mmCIF file of C-alpha atoms in Angstrom:
data_model
loop_
_atom_site.group_PDB
_atom_site.id
_atom_site.type_symbol
_atom_site.label_atom_id
_atom_site.label_comp_id
_atom_site.label_asym_id
_atom_site.label_seq_id
_atom_site.Cartn_x
_atom_site.Cartn_y
_atom_site.Cartn_z
ATOM 1 C CA UNK A 1 -42.936 -15.279 -48.492
ATOM 2 C CA UNK A 2 -43.570 -17.569 -45.091
ATOM 3 C CA UNK A 3 -40.870 -20.351 -45.602
ATOM 4 C CA UNK A 4 -38.333 -16.784 -46.007
ATOM 5 C CA UNK A 5 -39.258 -15.306 -43.342
ATOM 6 C CA UNK A 6 -39.495 -18.922 -41.443
ATOM 7 C CA UNK A 7 -36.141 -19.637 -42.918
ATOM 8 C CA UNK A 8 -34.770 -16.705 -41.866
ATOM 9 C CA UNK A 9 -36.193 -16.392 -38.613
ATOM 10 C CA UNK A 10 -34.232 -20.549 -37.958
ATOM 11 C CA UNK A 11 -31.186 -18.645 -39.371
ATOM 12 C CA UNK A 12 -31.080 -15.947 -36.787
ATOM 13 C CA UNK A 13 -32.390 -17.758 -33.756
ATOM 14 C CA UNK A 14 -29.001 -21.246 -34.530
ATOM 15 C CA UNK A 15 -26.624 -17.993 -35.037
ATOM 16 C CA UNK A 16 -28.011 -15.888 -31.818
ATOM 17 C CA UNK A 17 -27.585 -19.633 -30.139
ATOM 18 C CA UNK A 18 -23.798 -20.510 -31.423
ATOM 19 C CA UNK A 19 -23.320 -17.026 -29.264
ATOM 20 C CA UNK A 20 -21.494 -17.119 -25.139
ATOM 21 C CA UNK A 21 -19.467 -15.956 -23.756
ATOM 22 C CA UNK A 22 -16.512 -17.974 -24.159
ATOM 23 C CA UNK A 23 -16.104 -16.827 -27.615
ATOM 24 C CA UNK A 24 -15.767 -13.272 -25.770
ATOM 25 C CA UNK A 25 -11.753 -12.729 -26.047
ATOM 26 C CA UNK A 26 -11.659 -10.300 -22.942
ATOM 27 C CA UNK A 27 -12.604 -11.988 -20.120
ATOM 28 C CA UNK A 28 -10.367 -14.034 -18.430
ATOM 29 C CA UNK A 29 -10.913 -17.001 -18.629
ATOM 30 C CA UNK A 30 -10.711 -19.474 -15.558
ATOM 31 C CA UNK A 31 -10.298 -22.898 -15.059
ATOM 32 C CA UNK A 32 -9.498 -25.884 -12.465
ATOM 33 C CA UNK A 33 -6.831 -24.925 -10.679
ATOM 34 C CA UNK A 34 -4.178 -28.104 -11.101
ATOM 35 C CA UNK A 35 -0.750 -28.822 -9.856
ATOM 36 C CA UNK A 36 1.255 -26.533 -12.114
ATOM 37 C CA UNK A 37 5.143 -28.088 -10.044
ATOM 38 C CA UNK A 38 5.695 -30.387 -6.888
ATOM 39 C CA UNK A 39 8.844 -31.591 -5.158
ATOM 40 C CA UNK A 40 9.443 -32.980 -2.513
ATOM 41 C CA UNK A 41 13.140 -33.246 -2.315
ATOM 42 C CA UNK A 42 13.223 -36.817 -2.160
ATOM 43 C CA UNK A 43 16.595 -36.081 -3.859
ATOM 44 C CA UNK A 44 18.353 -35.021 -0.467
ATOM 45 C CA UNK A 45 19.409 -37.711 1.277
ATOM 46 C CA UNK A 46 22.099 -36.799 3.437
ATOM 47 C CA UNK A 47 22.180 -34.954 6.537
ATOM 48 C CA UNK A 48 18.955 -35.652 8.768
ATOM 49 C CA UNK A 49 15.860 -34.799 10.359
ATOM 50 C CA UNK A 50 18.260 -32.289 12.539
ATOM 51 C CA UNK A 51 21.567 -30.830 11.495
ATOM 52 C CA UNK A 52 21.622 -30.831 7.515
ATOM 53 C CA UNK A 53 24.799 -30.835 7.035
ATOM 54 C CA UNK A 54 26.892 -29.304 4.664
ATOM 55 C CA UNK A 55 25.828 -31.698 1.466
ATOM 56 C CA UNK A 56 24.194 -28.822 -0.581
ATOM 57 C CA UNK A 57 21.366 -30.105 -2.314
ATOM 58 C CA UNK A 58 21.467 -30.502 -6.794
ATOM 59 C CA UNK A 59 19.480 -27.823 -7.462
ATOM 60 C CA UNK A 60 16.308 -29.196 -10.317
ATOM 61 C CA UNK A 61 14.477 -28.354 -13.299
ATOM 62 C CA UNK A 62 12.110 -27.790 -11.156
ATOM 63 C CA UNK A 63 13.976 -25.357 -9.340
ATOM 64 C CA UNK A 64 17.363 -24.301 -10.985
ATOM 65 C CA UNK A 65 18.396 -21.641 -8.092
ATOM 66 C CA UNK A 66 19.073 -22.957 -5.228
ATOM 67 C CA UNK A 67 21.450 -20.796 -2.823
ATOM 68 C CA UNK A 68 22.705 -22.351 0.552
ATOM 69 C CA UNK A 69 20.083 -25.006 0.475
ATOM 70 C CA UNK A 70 21.511 -28.002 2.227
ATOM 71 C CA UNK A 71 19.872 -31.792 1.976
ATOM 72 C CA UNK A 72 18.286 -32.677 5.534
ATOM 73 C CA UNK A 73 17.823 -36.944 4.751
ATOM 74 C CA UNK A 74 14.559 -36.346 2.717
ATOM 75 C CA UNK A 75 13.872 -32.529 3.315
ATOM 76 C CA UNK A 76 16.789 -29.557 2.181
ATOM 77 C CA UNK A 77 17.634 -26.651 4.280
ATOM 78 C CA UNK A 78 18.008 -22.982 3.322
ATOM 79 C CA UNK A 79 21.004 -20.759 5.050
ATOM 80 C CA UNK A 80 23.677 -20.741 7.333
ATOM 81 C CA UNK A 81 24.827 -18.742 10.717
ATOM 82 C CA UNK A 82 26.251 -16.053 8.285
ATOM 83 C CA UNK A 83 24.400 -16.081 4.420
ATOM 84 C CA UNK A 84 21.494 -16.319 3.653
ATOM 85 C CA UNK A 85 19.677 -19.031 1.388
ATOM 86 C CA UNK A 86 17.264 -19.191 -0.722
ATOM 87 C CA UNK A 87 15.095 -21.481 -3.554
ATOM 88 C CA UNK A 88 13.457 -20.457 -6.769
ATOM 89 C CA UNK A 89 11.521 -21.701 -9.183
ATOM 90 C CA UNK A 90 12.196 -22.127 -12.825
ATOM 91 C CA UNK A 91 9.653 -19.034 -14.923
ATOM 92 C CA UNK A 92 5.929 -21.141 -14.280
ATOM 93 C CA UNK A 93 2.818 -19.744 -17.114
ATOM 94 C CA UNK A 94 0.682 -18.873 -14.325
ATOM 95 C CA UNK A 95 -1.659 -17.002 -16.238
ATOM 96 C CA UNK A 96 -4.669 -18.984 -15.175
ATOM 97 C CA UNK A 97 -6.703 -18.545 -13.120
ATOM 98 C CA UNK A 98 -6.676 -14.002 -14.267
ATOM 99 C CA UNK A 99 -3.426 -15.611 -12.076
ATOM 100 C CA UNK A 100 -4.813 -16.974 -9.126
ATOM 101 C CA UNK A 101 -1.522 -18.496 -7.533
ATOM 102 C CA UNK A 102 -1.501 -21.056 -4.483
ATOM 103 C CA UNK A 103 2.320 -22.431 -2.902
ATOM 104 C CA UNK A 104 1.989 -25.046 -0.543
ATOM 105 C CA UNK A 105 4.605 -25.844 1.845
ATOM 106 C CA UNK A 106 5.836 -27.631 4.879
ATOM 107 C CA UNK A 107 8.788 -26.003 6.829
ATOM 108 C CA UNK A 108 10.335 -24.640 10.343
ATOM 109 C CA UNK A 109 12.149 -22.506 11.553
ATOM 110 C CA UNK A 110 15.675 -23.881 12.218
ATOM 111 C CA UNK A 111 16.491 -22.064 15.911
ATOM 112 C CA UNK A 112 14.345 -19.608 15.955
ATOM 113 C CA UNK A 113 10.249 -18.603 15.390
ATOM 114 C CA UNK A 114 10.478 -15.959 12.155
ATOM 115 C CA UNK A 115 8.778 -14.858 8.710
ATOM 116 C CA UNK A 116 9.603 -16.988 5.513
ATOM 117 C CA UNK A 117 9.304 -15.397 3.208
ATOM 118 C CA UNK A 118 7.653 -16.452 0.237
ATOM 119 C CA UNK A 119 7.491 -13.682 -2.972
ATOM 120 C CA UNK A 120 5.495 -14.411 -6.657
ATOM 121 C CA UNK A 121 7.346 -10.430 -8.829
ATOM 122 C CA UNK A 122 6.202 -7.943 -7.088
ATOM 123 C CA UNK A 123 3.693 -9.707 -4.673
ATOM 124 C CA UNK A 124 5.674 -11.413 -1.007
ATOM 125 C CA UNK A 125 4.604 -12.726 1.945
ATOM 126 C CA UNK A 126 5.720 -13.729 4.955
ATOM 127 C CA UNK A 127 4.962 -16.494 6.214
ATOM 128 C CA UNK A 128 5.465 -17.083 9.745
ATOM 129 C CA UNK A 129 7.413 -20.012 11.368
ATOM 130 C CA UNK A 130 7.944 -22.086 14.598
ATOM 131 C CA UNK A 131 10.876 -23.243 14.803
ATOM 132 C CA UNK A 132 11.728 -26.547 15.984
ATOM 133 C CA UNK A 133 15.324 -28.134 15.168
ATOM 134 C CA UNK A 134 14.133 -30.606 13.413
ATOM 135 C CA UNK A 135 12.740 -32.142 9.529
ATOM 136 C CA UNK A 136 10.472 -33.687 10.765
ATOM 137 C CA UNK A 137 7.718 -32.144 12.707
ATOM 138 C CA UNK A 138 7.335 -29.472 9.475
ATOM 139 C CA UNK A 139 3.821 -27.803 9.746
ATOM 140 C CA UNK A 140 2.073 -27.438 6.580
ATOM 141 C CA UNK A 141 2.106 -23.955 5.403
ATOM 142 C CA UNK A 142 -0.770 -21.744 1.931
ATOM 143 C CA UNK A 143 0.255 -19.056 0.487
ATOM 144 C CA UNK A 144 -1.724 -17.034 -2.101
ATOM 145 C CA UNK A 145 -0.797 -14.477 -4.561
ATOM 146 C CA UNK A 146 -3.065 -12.956 -7.692
ATOM 147 C CA UNK A 147 -0.664 -11.610 -10.327
ATOM 148 C CA UNK A 148 0.058 -14.693 -12.189
ATOM 149 C CA UNK A 149 1.903 -14.681 -15.507
ATOM 150 C CA UNK A 150 3.321 -16.479 -18.382
ATOM 151 C CA UNK A 151 6.943 -15.967 -16.965
ATOM 152 C CA UNK A 152 6.178 -16.351 -13.203
ATOM 153 C CA UNK A 153 8.881 -16.947 -10.606
ATOM 154 C CA UNK A 154 8.063 -18.464 -6.952
ATOM 155 C CA UNK A 155 10.998 -17.608 -4.844
ATOM 156 C CA UNK A 156 11.359 -18.833 -0.648
ATOM 157 C CA UNK A 157 13.840 -16.953 0.881
ATOM 158 C CA UNK A 158 15.190 -16.490 4.386
ATOM 159 C CA UNK A 159 15.434 -13.218 6.250
ATOM 160 C CA UNK A 160 17.938 -11.329 7.747
ATOM 161 C CA UNK A 161 16.951 -10.145 11.799
ATOM 162 C CA UNK A 162 18.941 -9.142 14.322
ATOM 163 C CA UNK A 163 20.898 -11.072 16.297
ATOM 164 C CA UNK A 164 19.371 -9.746 19.345
ATOM 165 C CA UNK A 165 17.380 -7.325 21.611
ATOM 166 C CA UNK A 166 20.626 -6.418 22.616
ATOM 167 C CA UNK A 167 22.543 -6.655 19.548
ATOM 168 C CA UNK A 168 21.751 -5.391 16.102
ATOM 169 C CA UNK A 169 23.993 -7.344 14.508
ATOM 170 C CA UNK A 170 22.147 -8.948 11.478
ATOM 171 C CA UNK A 171 21.880 -12.553 10.464
ATOM 172 C CA UNK A 172 20.172 -14.787 8.774
ATOM 173 C CA UNK A 173 16.936 -17.453 9.822
ATOM 174 C CA UNK A 174 17.915 -20.935 8.445
ATOM 175 C CA UNK A 175 14.242 -23.414 7.874
ATOM 176 C CA UNK A 176 14.290 -27.222 6.579
ATOM 177 C CA UNK A 177 11.604 -26.602 4.125
ATOM 178 C CA UNK A 178 9.750 -29.424 2.514
ATOM 179 C CA UNK A 179 6.644 -30.996 -0.040
ATOM 180 C CA UNK A 180 6.390 -27.567 -2.296
ATOM 181 C CA UNK A 181 3.037 -27.809 -4.692
ATOM 182 C CA UNK A 182 2.521 -24.433 -6.762
ATOM 183 C CA UNK A 183 -1.553 -24.447 -7.392
ATOM 184 C CA UNK A 184 -2.372 -22.469 -10.615
#
């Protein structure tokens, strides 16, 4: 009888020891954040760092949607003097780490200090950007989102703003952008 109780006790201990919170399918899994995609715009070889010129940047697998995006000597410029520009990633699985997503990039305003819009799903952030009219002195920026899903897309977009304090005509603000990283 003692042997049976001893063996039964060992079995119970082994079964208890094999249980852990990692086996709980209801709790979200967190892992070390990793870079999901990067874009350094190395293919944007035309134009210069101060004048992007008229050469459109060709969309890539990671950024298949590029509207009015121009080459600027290793960076790109979003928008024209009359139309807004945008750049959007493909659908990305950003559901790891409870959907926390960090987007890092370098940016500089074309002619005016303004706000660049960065969005993911229903989350939108406006990033203050200083003007310099040069892609050689870009500022590093970081935005964080909290609702990443298995089909998230990150979008960079130039906003429309009043032409001046006395002219309410809406015009786009243009930006240089480079070295994008999406981390999840």
